[in-house]
Amino acid sequence: MYELNIAVIGTGYVGAVTGACLANLGNTIIFVGRNKEKLNLIESGKSPIFEPGLDQLLIDNNERISTMTDLSDAVYKTDITFICVGTPSKFDGSIDLQQINDVSVAIGKSLATSEKRHTIIVKSTVLPGTTEQLVIPVLERESGKKAFLEFGIASNPEFLKEGSAIEDFFHTDRVVIGVNDPETENVIKKIYSSLNVPIFSTNIKTSEMIKYVSNAFLATKISFANEIGNLCKQMEIDSYEVFRGVGLDTRISPHFFRSGIGFGGSCFPKDVRALIAHARNLGIDPRVLKAVMGTNEDQPVKMVELLKHHMDISGKTVGVLGLSFKPDSDDVRESRAIPIIRLLIEQGAAVIAFDPVAMDNFKPHFPDIHFAETAEEVLATDAILIVTEWKEFENLDYRGKIIIDGRRIEKARKESKIYEGVCW
Ligand code: NAD
């Protein structure tokens, strides 16, 4: 096991998980963030985000973890920096690289004052070419040093799934690294050496592309499943059975092969949109990717349409079970609950919503709806929409209820009075 001094910039889902897992491998970690309260939480062994197992990792490795708001100082005190800041969508769907640019400036300034060779690793999802055309020129300009010679730089995209991020870190299918010089390659291989997982080493631009293609492919698989699911529903075929049968084919695999109300979260929608915008800039019409997004936007509408087959929702109270974009996460970014609740309100329904962990994050989106204390309170409404497949929703009493299910909760399917699955 190698013990390295590592700065992790950004304490969101990727930064917090990466830093805690690297600390657990025996490395010394400085988390760099802008919010002192979040940093204090980390120091006290509490994760700033909800991610199963993360608190325990922070507690177990407390003596190897510290935090700072001064990014330059953190870089100066360490040998390796992981960039884990956000790369959100701009209004037009293209990627917003402001956070990447800002941290590159600060890292570059710090490199100027440091004698040691430092290695910078871009873990944030960035479009192919970003490290070479933005990060490196900024670092070189601010530091007066040459990339690959006086400092190391690499791409190392992240493939974790929120909700199982710790497990994904330690048992990933592969670590992808984009490198341009053997010294940097050795540094990254050292970091991951004790994991005993395949390391796929390529050039920087290809590594950046691998991340986008992974996400775009998975998003495509989901939208394909939803289109087939809509077709199955019309033909009174259970699409879940269909995908189970088709997924047994090892060329296809059963993973991410389910129909429902589509994908949300901080990655698939923004990354597919960024790829679409990038393709257009290159003069290519990305017809498949555009259709992937179109199908995804239609699925939540279908849920509300199905409910309207059973009742006039104007003046009724509709319950929404689940607000996070997926179970075991408090992340509500691009959650399907957002368009669904917007539609319900537009059509005159009152909404009562519940989520086991994501209500605080969700409240700013709809401050005026009623947030229930318990899932049972939601069940007392005129009709219930199941939007996130939290495990605890499998234990509720759905007898006598009207349920529109976007995620296939078996107990609801078996016992509710009126039941409609979105694609089954
Ligand atoms: P996030 O928004 O949860 O976290 C980003 C953090 O960076 C925020 O806490 C922000 O305050 C911080 N930050 C921004 N500028 C900073 C600065 N100058 N100094 C210190 N901190 C700064 O985002 P995330 O979900 O962790 O994603 C980070 C990156 O990883 C994105 O590019 C994303 O696409 C990618 N990614 C995310 C996931 C995921 O599941 N969330 C998975 C794989 C890849």
CSV table of C-alpha atoms and ligand atoms in Angstrom, one decimal:
chain,number,residue,atom,x,y,z
A,1,MET,CA,0.0,0.0,0.0
A,2,TYR,CA,1.3,3.5,-1.0
A,3,GLU,CA,0.6,6.4,1.3
A,4,LEU,CA,0.2,9.5,-0.7
A,5,ASN,CA,-0.7,13.1,0.2
A,6,ILE,CA,-3.7,14.0,-1.8
A,7,ALA,CA,-5.9,17.2,-2.1
A,8,VAL,CA,-9.5,16.6,-3.2
A,9,ILE,CA,-11.2,19.7,-4.6
A,10,GLY,CA,-15.0,19.7,-4.3
A,11,THR,CA,-16.8,17.9,-1.5
A,12,GLY,CA,-20.0,17.0,-3.5
A,13,TYR,CA,-20.9,13.4,-4.4
A,14,VAL,CA,-17.7,12.6,-6.3
A,15,GLY,CA,-15.3,14.6,-4.1
A,16,ALA,CA,-16.6,13.3,-0.8
A,17,VAL,CA,-16.7,9.7,-1.9
A,18,THR,CA,-13.3,9.8,-3.7
A,19,GLY,CA,-11.5,11.4,-0.7
A,20,ALA,CA,-13.0,9.1,1.9
A,21,CYS,CA,-12.2,6.0,-0.2
A,22,LEU,CA,-8.7,7.2,-0.9
A,23,ALA,CA,-8.2,7.8,2.8
A,24,ASN,CA,-9.4,4.3,3.5
A,25,LEU,CA,-6.6,3.1,1.2
A,26,GLY,CA,-4.1,4.6,3.6
A,27,ASN,CA,-3.6,8.0,1.9
A,28,THR,CA,-3.7,11.4,3.7
A,29,ILE,CA,-6.4,13.6,2.3
A,30,ILE,CA,-7.1,17.3,2.4
A,31,PHE,CA,-10.6,18.1,1.3
A,32,VAL,CA,-10.9,21.5,-0.2
A,33,GLY,CA,-14.3,23.2,-0.2
A,34,ARG,CA,-15.9,26.6,-0.2
A,35,ASN,CA,-18.4,25.9,2.5
A,36,LYS,CA,-16.9,25.9,6.0
A,37,GLU,CA,-20.0,24.2,7.5
A,38,LYS,CA,-19.7,21.2,5.1
A,39,LEU,CA,-15.9,21.0,5.9
A,40,ASN,CA,-16.6,20.9,9.6
A,41,LEU,CA,-19.1,18.1,9.1
A,42,ILE,CA,-16.4,16.1,7.2
A,43,GLU,CA,-13.9,16.7,10.0
A,44,SER,CA,-16.5,15.5,12.6
A,45,GLY,CA,-17.0,12.3,10.6
A,46,LYS,CA,-20.3,13.2,9.0
A,47,SER,CA,-20.8,13.2,5.2
A,48,PRO,CA,-22.2,16.5,3.7
A,49,ILE,CA,-24.3,14.3,1.3
A,50,PHE,CA,-26.4,11.1,1.9
A,51,GLU,CA,-24.4,8.2,0.7
A,52,PRO,CA,-24.7,4.8,2.4
A,53,GLY,CA,-21.4,3.9,4.2
A,54,LEU,CA,-19.8,7.3,3.8
A,55,ASP,CA,-20.1,8.5,7.4
A,56,GLN,CA,-18.4,5.3,8.6
A,57,LEU,CA,-15.5,5.8,6.2
A,58,LEU,CA,-15.0,9.4,7.4
A,59,ILE,CA,-15.0,8.2,11.0
A,60,ASP,CA,-12.7,5.2,10.4
A,61,ASN,CA,-10.1,7.4,8.6
A,62,ASN,CA,-10.5,10.6,10.6
A,63,GLU,CA,-6.9,10.8,11.5
A,64,ARG,CA,-5.9,10.9,7.8
A,65,ILE,CA,-8.5,13.5,6.9
A,66,SER,CA,-8.3,17.3,7.2
A,67,THR,CA,-10.1,20.1,5.4
A,68,MET,CA,-9.3,23.5,4.0
A,69,THR,CA,-10.9,26.4,2.2
A,70,ASP,CA,-7.6,27.6,0.8
A,71,LEU,CA,-7.1,25.6,-2.4
A,72,SER,CA,-3.6,26.9,-3.1
A,73,ASP,CA,-2.4,26.0,0.3
A,74,ALA,CA,-3.9,22.5,0.0
A,75,VAL,CA,-2.1,22.0,-3.4
A,76,TYR,CA,1.1,23.2,-1.9
A,77,LYS,CA,0.9,20.8,1.0
A,78,THR,CA,0.2,17.7,-1.1
A,79,ASP,CA,1.6,15.8,-4.1
A,80,ILE,CA,-1.5,15.0,-6.0
A,81,THR,CA,-4.7,17.0,-6.6
A,82,PHE,CA,-8.0,15.5,-7.7
A,83,ILE,CA,-10.4,18.0,-9.4
A,84,CYS,CA,-13.9,17.0,-8.4
A,85,VAL,CA,-15.9,20.2,-9.0
A,86,GLY,CA,-19.2,20.5,-10.8
A,87,THR,CA,-19.5,20.7,-14.6
A,88,PRO,CA,-23.2,21.7,-14.9
A,89,SER,CA,-25.3,22.4,-18.0
A,90,LYS,CA,-25.6,25.9,-19.3
A,91,PHE,CA,-29.0,27.2,-20.3
A,92,ASP,CA,-28.5,25.9,-23.9
A,93,GLY,CA,-27.4,22.4,-22.7
A,94,SER,CA,-23.7,23.0,-23.3
A,95,ILE,CA,-21.2,22.3,-20.5
A,96,ASP,CA,-20.3,25.1,-18.1
A,97,LEU,CA,-16.6,24.9,-17.3
A,98,GLN,CA,-16.4,27.9,-15.0
A,99,GLN,CA,-15.6,25.8,-11.9
A,100,ILE,CA,-13.0,23.9,-13.8
A,101,ASN,CA,-11.4,27.1,-15.0
A,102,ASP,CA,-11.5,28.7,-11.6
A,103,VAL,CA,-9.8,25.8,-9.8
A,104,SER,CA,-7.2,25.5,-12.6
A,105,VAL,CA,-6.2,29.1,-12.0
A,106,ALA,CA,-5.8,28.6,-8.3
A,107,ILE,CA,-3.9,25.3,-8.8
A,108,GLY,CA,-1.6,27.0,-11.3
A,109,LYS,CA,-0.8,29.8,-8.9
A,110,SER,CA,0.1,27.3,-6.3
A,111,LEU,CA,2.3,25.3,-8.6
A,112,ALA,CA,4.3,28.4,-9.3
A,113,THR,CA,5.5,28.5,-5.7
A,114,SER,CA,6.1,24.8,-5.3
A,115,GLU,CA,9.4,23.0,-5.8
A,116,LYS,CA,7.9,19.5,-6.0
A,117,ARG,CA,6.5,17.9,-9.1
A,118,HIS,CA,2.7,17.9,-8.5
A,119,THR,CA,0.2,15.7,-10.3
A,120,ILE,CA,-3.3,17.1,-11.2
A,121,ILE,CA,-6.0,14.6,-11.9
A,122,VAL,CA,-9.3,15.7,-13.6
A,123,LYS,CA,-12.0,13.5,-12.2
A,124,SER,CA,-14.9,15.9,-13.1
A,125,THR,CA,-16.7,14.9,-16.3
A,126,VAL,CA,-15.4,17.2,-19.0
A,127,LEU,CA,-15.8,17.1,-22.8
A,128,PRO,CA,-13.0,15.6,-24.8
A,129,GLY,CA,-10.3,18.2,-25.3
A,130,THR,CA,-11.1,20.2,-22.1
A,131,THR,CA,-8.0,19.0,-20.2
A,132,GLU,CA,-5.7,19.8,-23.1
A,133,GLN,CA,-7.4,22.9,-24.4
A,134,LEU,CA,-8.4,24.6,-21.1
A,135,VAL,CA,-6.9,23.0,-18.0
A,136,ILE,CA,-3.3,22.6,-19.2
A,137,PRO,CA,-3.0,26.1,-20.8
A,138,VAL,CA,-4.4,27.7,-17.7
A,139,LEU,CA,-2.1,25.7,-15.4
A,140,GLU,CA,0.9,26.5,-17.6
A,141,ARG,CA,0.0,30.2,-17.8
A,142,GLU,CA,-0.5,30.6,-14.0
A,143,SER,CA,2.5,28.4,-13.0
A,144,GLY,CA,5.0,29.3,-15.6
A,145,LYS,CA,5.7,25.5,-15.8
A,146,LYS,CA,5.4,22.9,-18.5
A,147,ALA,CA,2.8,20.2,-18.3
A,148,PHE,CA,4.1,16.6,-18.4
A,149,LEU,CA,7.6,17.9,-17.6
A,150,GLU,CA,7.3,20.1,-14.5
A,151,PHE,CA,3.9,18.9,-13.4
A,152,GLY,CA,1.8,15.8,-14.1
A,153,ILE,CA,-1.7,16.0,-15.5
A,154,ALA,CA,-4.2,13.3,-16.2
A,155,SER,CA,-7.8,12.5,-16.8
A,156,ASN,CA,-9.5,9.9,-14.5
A,157,PRO,CA,-13.3,10.0,-15.1
A,158,GLU,CA,-15.6,8.8,-12.4
A,159,PHE,CA,-18.1,6.0,-12.9
A,160,LEU,CA,-19.7,5.7,-9.5
A,161,LYS,CA,-23.5,5.3,-9.0
A,162,GLU,CA,-25.0,7.4,-6.2
A,163,GLY,CA,-26.5,5.0,-3.6
A,164,SER,CA,-23.7,2.4,-4.1
A,165,ALA,CA,-20.8,4.8,-4.6
A,166,ILE,CA,-18.5,3.2,-2.0
A,167,GLU,CA,-19.0,-0.3,-3.3
A,168,ASP,CA,-18.5,1.1,-6.8
A,169,PHE,CA,-15.2,2.7,-5.8
A,170,PHE,CA,-13.7,-0.4,-4.3
A,171,HIS,CA,-15.1,-2.9,-6.8
A,172,THR,CA,-15.3,-0.9,-10.0
A,173,ASP,CA,-15.3,-2.8,-13.3
A,174,ARG,CA,-12.4,-0.6,-14.4
A,175,VAL,CA,-10.4,2.5,-13.7
A,176,VAL,CA,-9.9,4.6,-16.8
A,177,ILE,CA,-6.9,6.9,-17.0
A,178,GLY,CA,-5.9,9.3,-19.7
A,179,VAL,CA,-2.2,10.1,-19.6
A,180,ASN,CA,0.5,11.5,-21.7
A,181,ASP,CA,3.7,10.7,-19.9
A,182,PRO,CA,4.9,7.6,-18.0
A,183,GLU,CA,5.7,9.4,-14.8
A,184,THR,CA,2.1,10.5,-14.4
A,185,GLU,CA,0.8,7.1,-15.4
A,186,ASN,CA,2.9,5.5,-12.6
A,187,VAL,CA,1.5,8.0,-10.0
A,188,ILE,CA,-2.1,7.1,-10.9
A,189,LYS,CA,-1.4,3.4,-11.1
A,190,LYS,CA,0.1,3.7,-7.6
A,191,ILE,CA,-3.1,5.3,-6.3
A,192,TYR,CA,-5.2,2.5,-7.5
A,193,SER,CA,-2.7,-0.4,-7.1
A,194,SER,CA,-4.2,-1.8,-4.0
A,195,LEU,CA,-7.7,-2.1,-5.5
A,196,ASN,CA,-6.9,-4.9,-7.7
A,197,VAL,CA,-9.2,-3.8,-10.5
A,198,PRO,CA,-8.4,-3.5,-14.3
A,199,ILE,CA,-6.8,-0.2,-15.2
A,200,PHE,CA,-7.5,1.0,-18.8
A,201,SER,CA,-4.8,3.5,-19.8
A,202,THR,CA,-5.3,5.7,-22.8
A,203,ASN,CA,-4.7,9.2,-24.0
A,204,ILE,CA,-6.4,12.1,-22.2
A,205,LYS,CA,-8.9,13.0,-24.9
A,206,THR,CA,-10.0,9.3,-25.3
A,207,SER,CA,-10.4,8.9,-21.5
A,208,GLU,CA,-12.7,12.0,-21.4
A,209,MET,CA,-14.7,10.5,-24.3
A,210,ILE,CA,-15.1,7.1,-22.6
A,211,LYS,CA,-17.0,8.8,-19.7
A,212,TYR,CA,-19.4,10.5,-22.1
A,213,VAL,CA,-19.9,7.3,-24.2
A,214,SER,CA,-20.6,5.3,-21.1
A,215,ASN,CA,-23.3,7.7,-19.8
A,216,ALA,CA,-24.8,8.2,-23.3
A,217,PHE,CA,-25.0,4.5,-23.9
A,218,LEU,CA,-26.7,3.8,-20.5
A,219,ALA,CA,-29.1,6.7,-21.1
A,220,THR,CA,-29.9,5.3,-24.6
A,221,LYS,CA,-30.5,1.8,-23.1
A,222,ILE,CA,-33.0,3.3,-20.6
A,223,SER,CA,-34.8,5.4,-23.3
A,224,PHE,CA,-34.9,2.4,-25.6
A,225,ALA,CA,-36.4,0.3,-22.7
A,226,ASN,CA,-39.0,3.1,-22.1
A,227,GLU,CA,-40.0,3.2,-25.8
A,228,ILE,CA,-40.4,-0.6,-25.9
A,229,GLY,CA,-42.2,-0.4,-22.5
A,230,ASN,CA,-44.7,2.1,-23.9
A,231,LEU,CA,-45.3,-0.3,-26.8
A,232,CYS,CA,-45.6,-3.3,-24.5
A,233,LYS,CA,-48.2,-1.5,-22.4
A,234,GLN,CA,-50.4,-0.9,-25.4
A,235,MET,CA,-50.1,-4.6,-26.3
A,236,GLU,CA,-50.8,-5.7,-22.7
A,237,ILE,CA,-47.4,-7.3,-22.5
A,238,ASP,CA,-45.4,-6.9,-19.2
A,239,SER,CA,-42.2,-5.1,-20.3
A,240,TYR,CA,-40.4,-6.2,-17.1
A,241,GLU,CA,-40.8,-9.8,-18.2
A,242,VAL,CA,-39.6,-8.9,-21.7
A,243,PHE,CA,-36.4,-7.2,-20.4
A,244,ARG,CA,-35.7,-10.1,-18.1
A,245,GLY,CA,-35.8,-12.4,-21.0
A,246,VAL,CA,-33.8,-10.2,-23.3
A,247,GLY,CA,-31.3,-9.2,-20.6
A,248,LEU,CA,-30.2,-12.9,-20.3
A,249,ASP,CA,-28.4,-12.4,-23.5
A,250,THR,CA,-24.8,-11.6,-22.4
A,251,ARG,CA,-24.4,-9.3,-25.4
A,252,ILE,CA,-27.2,-7.1,-23.9
A,253,SER,CA,-27.0,-7.7,-20.1
A,254,PRO,CA,-29.9,-7.0,-17.7
A,255,HIS,CA,-28.3,-3.9,-16.1
A,256,PHE,CA,-29.9,-0.5,-16.7
A,257,PHE,CA,-32.5,-2.4,-18.7
A,258,ARG,CA,-35.8,-1.4,-17.1
A,259,SER,CA,-38.7,0.7,-18.2
A,260,GLY,CA,-40.4,3.5,-16.2
A,261,ILE,CA,-40.4,7.2,-15.9
A,262,GLY,CA,-36.9,7.8,-17.2
A,263,PHE,CA,-33.5,8.9,-15.9
A,264,GLY,CA,-32.7,12.0,-13.8
A,265,GLY,CA,-29.7,12.8,-11.6
A,266,SER,CA,-26.8,15.1,-12.1
A,267,CYS,CA,-25.1,13.0,-14.8
A,268,PHE,CA,-27.1,11.4,-17.6
A,269,PRO,CA,-29.3,14.4,-18.6
A,270,LYS,CA,-26.5,16.9,-18.4
A,271,ASP,CA,-23.9,14.7,-20.1
A,272,VAL,CA,-26.1,13.7,-23.0
A,273,ARG,CA,-27.1,17.3,-23.5
A,274,ALA,CA,-23.4,18.4,-23.4
A,275,LEU,CA,-22.6,15.7,-26.0
A,276,ILE,CA,-25.5,16.9,-28.2
A,277,ALA,CA,-24.3,20.5,-28.0
A,278,HIS,CA,-20.8,19.5,-28.7
A,279,ALA,CA,-21.8,17.4,-31.7
A,280,ARG,CA,-23.8,20.3,-33.2
A,281,ASN,CA,-20.8,22.5,-32.8
A,282,LEU,CA,-18.9,20.0,-34.8
A,283,GLY,CA,-21.6,20.0,-37.5
A,284,ILE,CA,-22.9,16.6,-36.7
A,285,ASP,CA,-26.7,16.0,-36.1
A,286,PRO,CA,-26.8,13.6,-33.1
A,287,ARG,CA,-30.2,12.0,-34.0
A,288,VAL,CA,-30.0,9.1,-31.6
A,289,LEU,CA,-29.0,11.2,-28.6
A,290,LYS,CA,-31.7,13.8,-29.3
A,291,ALA,CA,-34.3,11.0,-29.4
A,292,VAL,CA,-32.9,9.6,-26.1
A,293,MET,CA,-33.6,12.9,-24.4
A,294,GLY,CA,-37.0,13.3,-26.1
A,295,THR,CA,-38.2,9.9,-24.9
A,296,ASN,CA,-36.9,10.7,-21.4
A,297,GLU,CA,-38.9,14.0,-21.2
A,298,ASP,CA,-42.1,12.3,-22.4
A,299,GLN,CA,-42.1,9.5,-19.7
A,300,PRO,CA,-43.1,11.7,-16.7
A,301,VAL,CA,-45.9,13.2,-18.8
A,302,LYS,CA,-47.2,9.7,-19.4
A,303,MET,CA,-47.5,9.1,-15.7
A,304,VAL,CA,-49.8,12.1,-15.2
A,305,GLU,CA,-51.8,11.1,-18.4
A,306,LEU,CA,-52.3,7.6,-16.9
A,307,LEU,CA,-53.7,9.1,-13.7
A,308,LYS,CA,-56.1,11.3,-15.7
A,309,HIS,CA,-57.6,8.1,-17.3
A,310,HIS,CA,-58.8,7.3,-13.8
A,311,MET,CA,-59.8,10.7,-12.4
A,312,ASP,CA,-60.2,14.4,-13.1
A,313,ILE,CA,-57.2,15.6,-11.1
A,314,SER,CA,-58.3,19.2,-10.8
A,315,GLY,CA,-59.2,19.9,-7.2
A,316,LYS,CA,-57.9,16.5,-6.0
A,317,THR,CA,-55.0,15.8,-3.7
A,318,VAL,CA,-52.3,13.6,-5.3
A,319,GLY,CA,-49.6,11.9,-3.2
A,320,VAL,CA,-46.1,11.6,-4.5
A,321,LEU,CA,-43.9,8.9,-3.1
A,322,GLY,CA,-40.2,9.5,-3.7
A,323,LEU,CA,-38.4,12.8,-4.6
A,324,SER,CA,-34.8,11.8,-5.0
A,325,PHE,CA,-33.7,10.9,-8.6
A,326,LYS,CA,-33.0,7.4,-7.4
A,327,PRO,CA,-33.3,5.4,-4.1
A,328,ASP,CA,-30.5,5.6,-1.5
A,329,SER,CA,-29.6,9.1,-2.5
A,330,ASP,CA,-30.7,12.6,-1.4
A,331,ASP,CA,-29.8,14.0,-4.8
A,332,VAL,CA,-32.8,15.7,-6.5
A,333,ARG,CA,-31.0,17.1,-9.5
A,334,GLU,CA,-33.2,16.5,-12.6
A,335,SER,CA,-35.4,14.1,-10.5
A,336,ARG,CA,-38.4,13.0,-12.4
A,337,ALA,CA,-40.5,14.2,-9.5
A,338,ILE,CA,-39.9,17.8,-10.6
A,339,PRO,CA,-41.7,17.7,-14.0
A,340,ILE,CA,-44.4,15.4,-12.5
A,341,ILE,CA,-45.2,17.7,-9.6
A,342,ARG,CA,-45.1,20.7,-12.0
A,343,LEU,CA,-47.7,19.0,-14.2
A,344,LEU,CA,-49.9,18.1,-11.3
A,345,ILE,CA,-49.9,21.6,-10.0
A,346,GLU,CA,-50.5,23.1,-13.5
A,347,GLN,CA,-53.5,20.8,-13.8
A,348,GLY,CA,-55.1,22.0,-10.6
A,349,ALA,CA,-54.1,19.2,-8.2
A,350,ALA,CA,-52.8,19.7,-4.7
A,351,VAL,CA,-49.7,17.7,-3.9
A,352,ILE,CA,-48.5,15.9,-0.8
A,353,ALA,CA,-45.0,14.5,-1.1
A,354,PHE,CA,-42.7,12.3,0.9
A,355,ASP,CA,-39.1,11.0,0.6
A,356,PRO,CA,-37.1,9.3,3.3
A,357,VAL,CA,-34.0,11.6,2.9
A,358,ALA,CA,-34.4,14.1,0.0
A,359,MET,CA,-37.2,16.4,1.2
A,360,ASP,CA,-34.8,19.2,2.4
A,361,ASN,CA,-33.1,19.2,-1.0
A,362,PHE,CA,-36.4,19.1,-2.8
A,363,LYS,CA,-38.2,21.9,-0.8
A,364,PRO,CA,-36.6,24.8,-2.7
A,365,HIS,CA,-38.1,23.5,-6.0
A,366,PHE,CA,-41.7,23.5,-4.7
A,367,PRO,CA,-41.8,25.4,-1.4
A,368,ASP,CA,-45.6,25.5,-1.4
A,369,ILE,CA,-46.6,21.9,-1.7
A,370,HIS,CA,-47.2,19.9,1.5
A,371,PHE,CA,-44.3,17.6,2.7
A,372,ALA,CA,-45.6,14.7,4.7
A,373,GLU,CA,-43.9,13.4,7.9
A,374,THR,CA,-44.5,9.8,6.8
A,375,ALA,CA,-45.2,7.8,3.7
A,376,GLU,CA,-48.5,6.7,5.3
A,377,GLU,CA,-49.7,10.3,5.2
A,378,VAL,CA,-49.2,10.3,1.4
A,379,LEU,CA,-51.3,7.1,1.2
A,380,ALA,CA,-54.3,9.0,2.5
A,381,THR,CA,-54.6,11.1,-0.7
A,382,ASP,CA,-57.0,10.6,-3.6
A,383,ALA,CA,-54.4,8.9,-5.8
A,384,ILE,CA,-50.7,8.1,-5.4
A,385,LEU,CA,-47.8,8.3,-7.8
A,386,ILE,CA,-44.7,6.2,-7.1
A,387,VAL,CA,-41.7,8.1,-8.4
A,388,THR,CA,-38.7,6.7,-6.6
A,389,GLU,CA,-38.3,3.0,-5.8
A,390,TRP,CA,-37.2,3.3,-2.1
A,391,LYS,CA,-37.1,-0.1,-0.5
A,392,GLU,CA,-39.4,1.0,2.3
A,393,PHE,CA,-42.2,1.6,-0.2
A,394,GLU,CA,-42.3,-2.2,-0.6
A,395,ASN,CA,-43.7,-2.4,2.9
A,396,LEU,CA,-46.6,0.1,2.7
A,397,ASP,CA,-50.2,-0.9,2.8
A,398,TYR,CA,-51.6,-0.1,-0.7
A,399,ARG,CA,-55.0,-1.9,-0.2
A,400,GLY,CA,-57.9,0.2,-1.5
A,401,LYS,CA,-55.6,2.8,-3.1
A,402,ILE,CA,-55.3,4.2,-6.7
A,403,ILE,CA,-51.6,3.8,-7.7
A,404,ILE,CA,-49.8,5.0,-10.7
A,405,ASP,CA,-46.4,3.3,-10.5
A,406,GLY,CA,-43.3,4.7,-12.3
A,407,ARG,CA,-40.8,2.3,-10.7
A,408,ARG,CA,-42.5,-1.1,-10.3
A,409,ILE,CA,-43.2,-1.6,-6.6
A,410,GLU,CA,-44.4,-5.2,-6.5
A,411,LYS,CA,-46.5,-4.8,-3.3
A,412,ALA,CA,-48.4,-1.9,-4.9
A,413,ARG,CA,-48.9,-3.9,-8.1
A,414,LYS,CA,-50.3,-6.8,-6.2
A,415,GLU,CA,-52.6,-5.2,-3.7
A,416,SER,CA,-53.8,-1.7,-4.7
A,417,LYS,CA,-57.5,-1.2,-5.8
A,418,ILE,CA,-56.6,0.5,-9.1
A,419,TYR,CA,-53.0,0.0,-10.4
A,420,GLU,CA,-51.3,1.3,-13.5
A,421,GLY,CA,-47.6,0.7,-14.2
A,422,VAL,CA,-46.2,3.3,-16.6
A,423,CYS,CA,-44.8,0.7,-19.0
A,424,TRP,CA,-46.5,-2.5,-17.8
B,1,NAD,P1,-21.5,18.5,-6.8
B,1,NAD,O1,-22.1,19.7,-7.4
B,1,NAD,O2,-22.2,17.6,-5.9
B,1,NAD,O3,-20.1,18.9,-6.2
B,1,NAD,C1,-19.2,19.8,-6.7
B,1,NAD,C2,-18.6,20.5,-5.6
B,1,NAD,O4,-17.5,21.3,-6.0
B,1,NAD,C3,-19.5,21.4,-4.9
B,1,NAD,O5,-19.6,21.1,-3.5
B,1,NAD,C4,-18.9,22.8,-5.1
B,1,NAD,O6,-19.1,23.7,-4.0
B,1,NAD,C5,-17.4,22.4,-5.2
B,1,NAD,N1,-16.6,23.5,-5.8
B,1,NAD,C6,-16.8,24.2,-6.9
B,1,NAD,N2,-15.8,25.1,-7.1
B,1,NAD,C7,-15.0,24.9,-6.1
B,1,NAD,C8,-13.8,25.6,-5.7
B,1,NAD,N3,-13.3,26.6,-6.4
B,1,NAD,N4,-13.2,25.2,-4.6
B,1,NAD,C9,-13.7,24.2,-3.8
B,1,NAD,N5,-14.8,23.6,-4.1
B,1,NAD,C10,-15.4,23.9,-5.2
B,1,NAD,O7,-21.0,17.6,-8.1
B,1,NAD,P2,-20.8,16.0,-8.2
B,1,NAD,O8,-22.1,15.3,-8.3
B,1,NAD,O9,-19.8,15.6,-7.1
B,1,NAD,O10,-20.0,15.9,-9.6
B,1,NAD,C11,-18.7,16.4,-9.7
B,1,NAD,C12,-18.2,16.0,-11.1
B,1,NAD,O11,-18.2,14.6,-11.2
B,1,NAD,C13,-19.1,16.5,-12.3
B,1,NAD,O12,-18.4,16.8,-13.4
B,1,NAD,C14,-20.0,15.3,-12.5
B,1,NAD,O13,-20.5,15.3,-13.8
B,1,NAD,C15,-19.0,14.2,-12.3
B,1,NAD,N6,-19.7,12.9,-11.9
B,1,NAD,C16,-20.7,12.9,-11.0
B,1,NAD,C17,-21.2,11.7,-10.6
B,1,NAD,C18,-22.4,11.6,-9.6
B,1,NAD,O14,-23.0,10.6,-9.5
B,1,NAD,N7,-22.7,12.7,-8.9
B,1,NAD,C19,-20.7,10.5,-11.1
B,1,NAD,C20,-19.7,10.6,-12.0
B,1,NAD,C21,-19.1,11.8,-12.4
